[in-house]
Structures are given as C-alpha cells and as structure tokens.
mmCIF file of C-alpha atoms in Angstrom:
data_model
loop_
_atom_site.group_PDB
_atom_site.id
_atom_site.type_symbol
_atom_site.label_atom_id
_atom_site.label_comp_id
_atom_site.label_asym_id
_atom_site.label_seq_id
_atom_site.Cartn_x
_atom_site.Cartn_y
_atom_site.Cartn_z
ATOM 1 C CA VAL A 15 53.817 135.159 115.016
ATOM 2 C CA MET A 16 54.151 132.932 117.554
ATOM 3 C CA ALA A 17 54.642 129.831 115.690
ATOM 4 C CA ARG A 18 58.279 131.941 114.469
ATOM 5 C CA ALA A 19 58.672 133.336 117.644
ATOM 6 C CA ASN A 20 58.532 129.617 118.821
ATOM 7 C CA LEU A 21 60.525 128.151 116.295
ATOM 8 C CA ARG A 22 63.777 130.481 116.477
ATOM 9 C CA ARG A 23 63.928 129.209 120.436
ATOM 10 C CA ALA A 24 63.458 125.492 119.643
ATOM 11 C CA ALA A 25 66.453 123.417 120.502
ATOM 12 C CA GLY A 26 65.556 121.194 117.560
ATOM 13 C CA TYR A 27 62.533 119.867 115.861
ATOM 14 C CA ALA A 28 61.005 116.326 114.270
ATOM 15 C CA SER A 29 58.908 116.584 111.856
ATOM 16 C CA TRP A 30 56.812 113.875 109.743
ATOM 17 C CA ASN A 31 58.487 114.401 106.743
ATOM 18 C CA GLN A 32 60.898 116.716 104.487
ATOM 19 C CA ARG A 33 57.826 118.926 104.078
ATOM 20 C CA GLY A 34 57.478 119.899 107.942
ATOM 21 C CA LEU A 35 60.752 120.602 107.979
ATOM 22 C CA ASP A 36 61.082 122.789 105.131
ATOM 23 C CA LEU A 37 58.032 124.446 106.333
ATOM 24 C CA ALA A 38 59.301 125.107 110.174
ATOM 25 C CA ARG A 39 62.646 126.501 108.473
ATOM 26 C CA ALA A 40 60.549 128.371 105.990
ATOM 27 C CA HIS A 41 58.978 130.090 109.398
ATOM 28 C CA GLY A 42 62.345 130.761 111.064
ATOM 29 C CA LEU A 43 63.893 127.710 112.474
ATOM 30 C CA PRO A 44 67.474 128.415 112.883
ATOM 31 C CA SER A 45 70.023 126.129 109.808
ATOM 32 C CA SER A 46 71.797 125.043 113.059
ATOM 33 C CA SER A 47 68.948 123.647 114.789
ATOM 34 C CA PRO A 48 69.513 119.617 115.040
ATOM 35 C CA THR A 49 66.630 118.111 113.210
ATOM 36 C CA ALA A 50 65.350 114.660 112.333
ATOM 37 C CA VAL A 51 62.250 113.551 110.012
ATOM 38 C CA VAL A 52 61.031 110.744 111.528
ATOM 39 C CA PRO A 53 57.505 109.072 109.934
ATOM 40 C CA ALA A 54 54.334 108.117 112.426
ATOM 41 C CA GLY A 55 53.751 104.510 112.418
ATOM 42 C CA VAL A 56 50.736 103.026 112.514
ATOM 43 C CA SER A 57 49.548 99.500 113.858
ATOM 44 C CA TRP A 58 46.163 99.083 113.082
ATOM 45 C CA PRO A 59 44.389 95.826 112.855
ATOM 46 C CA PRO A 60 43.662 94.032 109.519
ATOM 47 C CA ALA A 61 41.030 94.461 107.524
ATOM 48 C CA VAL A 62 37.625 92.963 108.331
ATOM 49 C CA SER A 63 36.456 89.914 106.532
ATOM 50 C CA ALA A 64 33.624 90.310 104.183
ATOM 51 C CA THR A 65 31.128 88.979 106.389
ATOM 52 C CA ASP A 66 32.280 91.871 109.168
ATOM 53 C CA ARG A 67 31.740 94.130 106.643
ATOM 54 C CA ALA A 68 28.306 92.965 105.492
ATOM 55 C CA GLN A 69 27.002 92.844 109.571
ATOM 56 C CA LEU A 70 28.996 96.519 109.863
ATOM 57 C CA ARG A 71 26.924 98.145 107.000
ATOM 58 C CA ARG A 72 23.599 96.252 108.064
ATOM 59 C CA GLN A 73 23.823 97.877 111.467
ATOM 60 C CA TRP A 74 24.621 100.666 110.059
ATOM 61 C CA GLY A 75 21.716 100.238 107.626
ATOM 62 C CA LEU A 76 23.668 101.260 104.588
ATOM 63 C CA SER A 77 24.461 99.547 101.342
ATOM 64 C CA GLY A 78 26.013 101.235 98.377
ATOM 65 C CA CYS A 79 29.197 102.546 97.859
ATOM 66 C CA LEU A 80 30.888 103.878 101.172
ATOM 67 C CA VAL A 81 33.012 106.791 100.450
ATOM 68 C CA GLY A 82 34.962 107.283 104.372
ATOM 69 C CA TYR A 83 36.551 109.997 105.747
ATOM 70 C CA VAL A 84 38.774 109.708 108.785
ATOM 71 C CA GLY A 85 39.935 112.893 110.749
ATOM 72 C CA ARG A 86 39.326 115.804 112.321
ATOM 73 C CA LEU A 87 36.348 118.067 111.236
ATOM 74 C CA ILE A 88 38.180 121.651 110.383
ATOM 75 C CA PRO A 89 38.342 123.357 107.421
ATOM 76 C CA LEU A 90 42.140 122.318 106.448
ATOM 77 C CA LYS A 91 40.665 119.004 106.275
ATOM 78 C CA GLY A 92 38.483 119.727 102.968
ATOM 79 C CA VAL A 93 35.191 117.852 103.866
ATOM 80 C CA SER A 94 33.471 120.494 102.695
ATOM 81 C CA VAL A 95 35.195 120.060 99.352
ATOM 82 C CA LEU A 96 34.243 116.270 99.520
ATOM 83 C CA ILE A 97 30.519 116.616 100.292
ATOM 84 C CA ASP A 98 30.535 119.385 97.531
ATOM 85 C CA ALA A 99 31.948 116.863 94.930
ATOM 86 C CA MET A 100 29.612 114.239 96.154
ATOM 87 C CA ALA A 101 26.587 116.587 95.470
ATOM 88 C CA SER A 102 28.114 117.572 91.725
ATOM 89 C CA ALA A 103 28.804 114.112 90.820
ATOM 90 C CA ARG A 104 25.395 113.382 91.590
ATOM 91 C CA ALA A 105 26.280 110.081 93.864
ATOM 92 C CA ALA A 106 22.750 109.246 93.927
ATOM 93 C CA GLU A 107 24.278 105.074 95.473
ATOM 94 C CA ALA A 108 27.285 106.506 97.480
ATOM 95 C CA THR A 109 26.860 107.747 101.193
ATOM 96 C CA LEU A 110 29.613 109.676 103.095
ATOM 97 C CA VAL A 111 30.640 107.867 106.107
ATOM 98 C CA VAL A 112 32.483 110.169 108.215
ATOM 99 C CA ILE A 113 34.768 109.018 111.086
ATOM 100 C CA GLY A 114 35.833 112.182 113.336
ATOM 101 C CA ASP A 115 34.384 114.905 115.445
ATOM 102 C CA GLY A 116 35.926 118.841 115.246
ATOM 103 C CA PRO A 117 33.877 122.556 115.532
ATOM 104 C CA GLU A 118 33.224 121.866 111.736
ATOM 105 C CA ARG A 119 30.702 119.106 112.393
ATOM 106 C CA GLN A 120 27.450 120.896 112.794
ATOM 107 C CA SER A 121 28.437 122.637 109.694
ATOM 108 C CA LEU A 122 29.302 119.805 107.282
ATOM 109 C CA GLU A 123 25.677 117.827 108.291
ATOM 110 C CA SER A 124 24.101 121.017 107.499
ATOM 111 C CA ARG A 125 25.922 121.396 104.131
ATOM 112 C CA ALA A 126 25.336 117.264 103.241
ATOM 113 C CA ARG A 127 21.572 117.966 104.222
ATOM 114 C CA HIS A 128 21.119 121.033 102.244
ATOM 115 C CA LEU A 129 23.057 119.508 99.093
ATOM 116 C CA GLY A 130 21.051 115.860 99.583
ATOM 117 C CA VAL A 131 23.948 114.024 100.463
ATOM 118 C CA PRO A 132 23.686 111.322 102.079
ATOM 119 C CA ALA A 133 26.010 111.131 105.200
ATOM 120 C CA ARG A 134 26.347 109.561 108.233
ATOM 121 C CA PHE A 135 28.385 111.200 110.790
ATOM 122 C CA LEU A 136 29.908 108.230 113.389
ATOM 123 C CA GLY A 137 31.812 110.973 115.683
ATOM 124 C CA ALA A 138 35.468 109.700 117.027
ATOM 125 C CA LEU A 139 35.290 106.128 117.620
ATOM 126 C CA PRO A 140 37.665 103.992 119.896
ATOM 127 C CA GLU A 141 41.131 103.383 116.857
ATOM 128 C CA GLN A 142 39.830 99.784 117.239
ATOM 129 C CA GLU A 143 36.013 100.402 115.939
ATOM 130 C CA ALA A 144 37.350 103.307 113.294
ATOM 131 C CA ALA A 145 40.215 100.344 112.033
ATOM 132 C CA ARG A 146 36.602 98.468 111.478
ATOM 133 C CA ALA A 147 34.778 101.339 110.190
ATOM 134 C CA LEU A 148 37.295 102.130 107.856
ATOM 135 C CA SER A 149 37.692 98.326 106.291
ATOM 136 C CA ALA A 150 34.063 98.523 105.420
ATOM 137 C CA MET A 151 34.267 101.496 103.072
ATOM 138 C CA ASP A 152 34.510 101.238 99.386
ATOM 139 C CA VAL A 153 36.972 104.408 99.204
ATOM 140 C CA ALA A 154 38.394 106.664 101.850
ATOM 141 C CA VAL A 155 39.068 110.317 100.782
ATOM 142 C CA THR A 156 41.171 112.466 102.253
ATOM 143 C CA PRO A 157 40.495 115.774 101.042
ATOM 144 C CA SER A 158 43.135 118.428 102.356
ATOM 145 C CA LEU A 159 43.413 121.885 101.811
ATOM 146 C CA THR A 160 46.898 123.725 101.894
ATOM 147 C CA THR A 161 45.907 127.305 103.045
ATOM 148 C CA ALA A 162 47.665 130.215 103.914
ATOM 149 C CA VAL A 163 47.539 128.666 107.713
ATOM 150 C CA GLY A 164 48.866 124.816 106.996
ATOM 151 C CA MET A 165 48.961 122.069 104.702
ATOM 152 C CA GLU A 166 48.679 118.393 105.540
ATOM 153 C CA GLN A 167 51.598 117.628 106.883
ATOM 154 C CA TYR A 168 51.390 113.734 106.949
ATOM 155 C CA GLY A 169 48.348 112.019 106.205
ATOM 156 C CA ARG A 170 47.926 109.558 108.937
ATOM 157 C CA SER A 171 43.949 108.735 107.837
ATOM 158 C CA VAL A 172 45.683 107.124 104.231
ATOM 159 C CA VAL A 173 48.038 105.188 105.749
ATOM 160 C CA GLU A 174 45.496 103.618 107.851
ATOM 161 C CA ALA A 175 42.751 103.200 105.381
ATOM 162 C CA MET A 176 45.522 101.551 103.111
ATOM 163 C CA SER A 177 46.712 99.077 106.533
ATOM 164 C CA VAL A 178 43.159 97.954 106.271
ATOM 165 C CA GLY A 179 43.095 97.128 102.408
ATOM 166 C CA THR A 180 41.007 100.117 101.846
ATOM 167 C CA PRO A 181 41.599 102.388 98.540
ATOM 168 C CA VAL A 182 42.509 105.964 98.832
ATOM 169 C CA VAL A 183 41.446 109.159 97.177
ATOM 170 C CA VAL A 184 44.133 112.104 98.276
ATOM 171 C CA SER A 185 44.505 115.523 97.411
ATOM 172 C CA ASP A 186 48.098 116.973 96.901
ATOM 173 C CA SER A 187 48.084 119.226 99.938
ATOM 174 C CA GLY A 188 51.314 118.608 102.023
#
C-alpha cells in the first residue's frame, strides 16, 4: 500500500534493470513519470592469485570445494534453499561459505548444523575482504526467490563474483 502511494507521487524513477521499472509501473508508477534504467557498476579488484587463494583457505581451515554466497541474509535471498540443496546432494566435500549478515543469520546457521551441512558464516566483510573471500570460492551461488513481496532486481553479487573470476550459479528470480 505504501509503495503504491509513493510510486503514484514519484516525480521520476530509476531502476537497475527493465524488470524493476516494469514492476514499479505495475505497482502504480504513472506512465507519464520520467524513467531511466541505469545498470549499477562494479569496481572490485581482480581475482587473487592461486597462492593467496590457498593461504586464505588455510587461514579459514577449509579445503575441498567451497560454495560461496554473498549478500543479505533475508528470506528473499533464498539461502535456506541453498542449504537444503547442499544437504540433499550430500555434498560431503563441499563447504558453504556465507559472506553477509541479516535477520536470518542465526536460523540459517542452525539449519545448516541441523542438516549436517558444513558451513562457515563470515558475517559482513569490508569490500576488499569480501572480494578476496569470493575469489577463494570454487563457485558462487545466488539462490534468490521470487515471492509475493519481491524479487531479485539486479544480482550485484553475481557481477562481483564474475569480476574476480569465480563461476556462478543463479536462480531465475528477477
């Protein structure tokens, strides 16, 4: 209700992608309002060297396949789905490394423990450290969900992972 009221009064609207603009129009942005689609830029450092990658893994005490997630820990981001998938796959050699924080952190940590998913929650990291950590991953996963209250609008973490040379797996949300 609040979003509709605000969108009806907006003098204009900028979105990271066309889908976000379409969503704003569907929720009340007048067709006469000026709009712009402006993709966000990412200026992360290059991937770390193999030596730095190995050092970071030793520092964490981790080996094997590292599956990374970077982002807020809220229901829309789908981290619980990722944990469930890792439990179902019985990925014994894989460890989930979560970079980020949010209201779901405690319940996600409990879920991983309960399901026997090896997981390391690093919390929110400064941008340079997050880039280093993401470079150490074998794969980054962005399991965002489309729900009645929202969907992924840009997937910046996907672009960040690719910018440091880490392969990505993404959902089709947004």
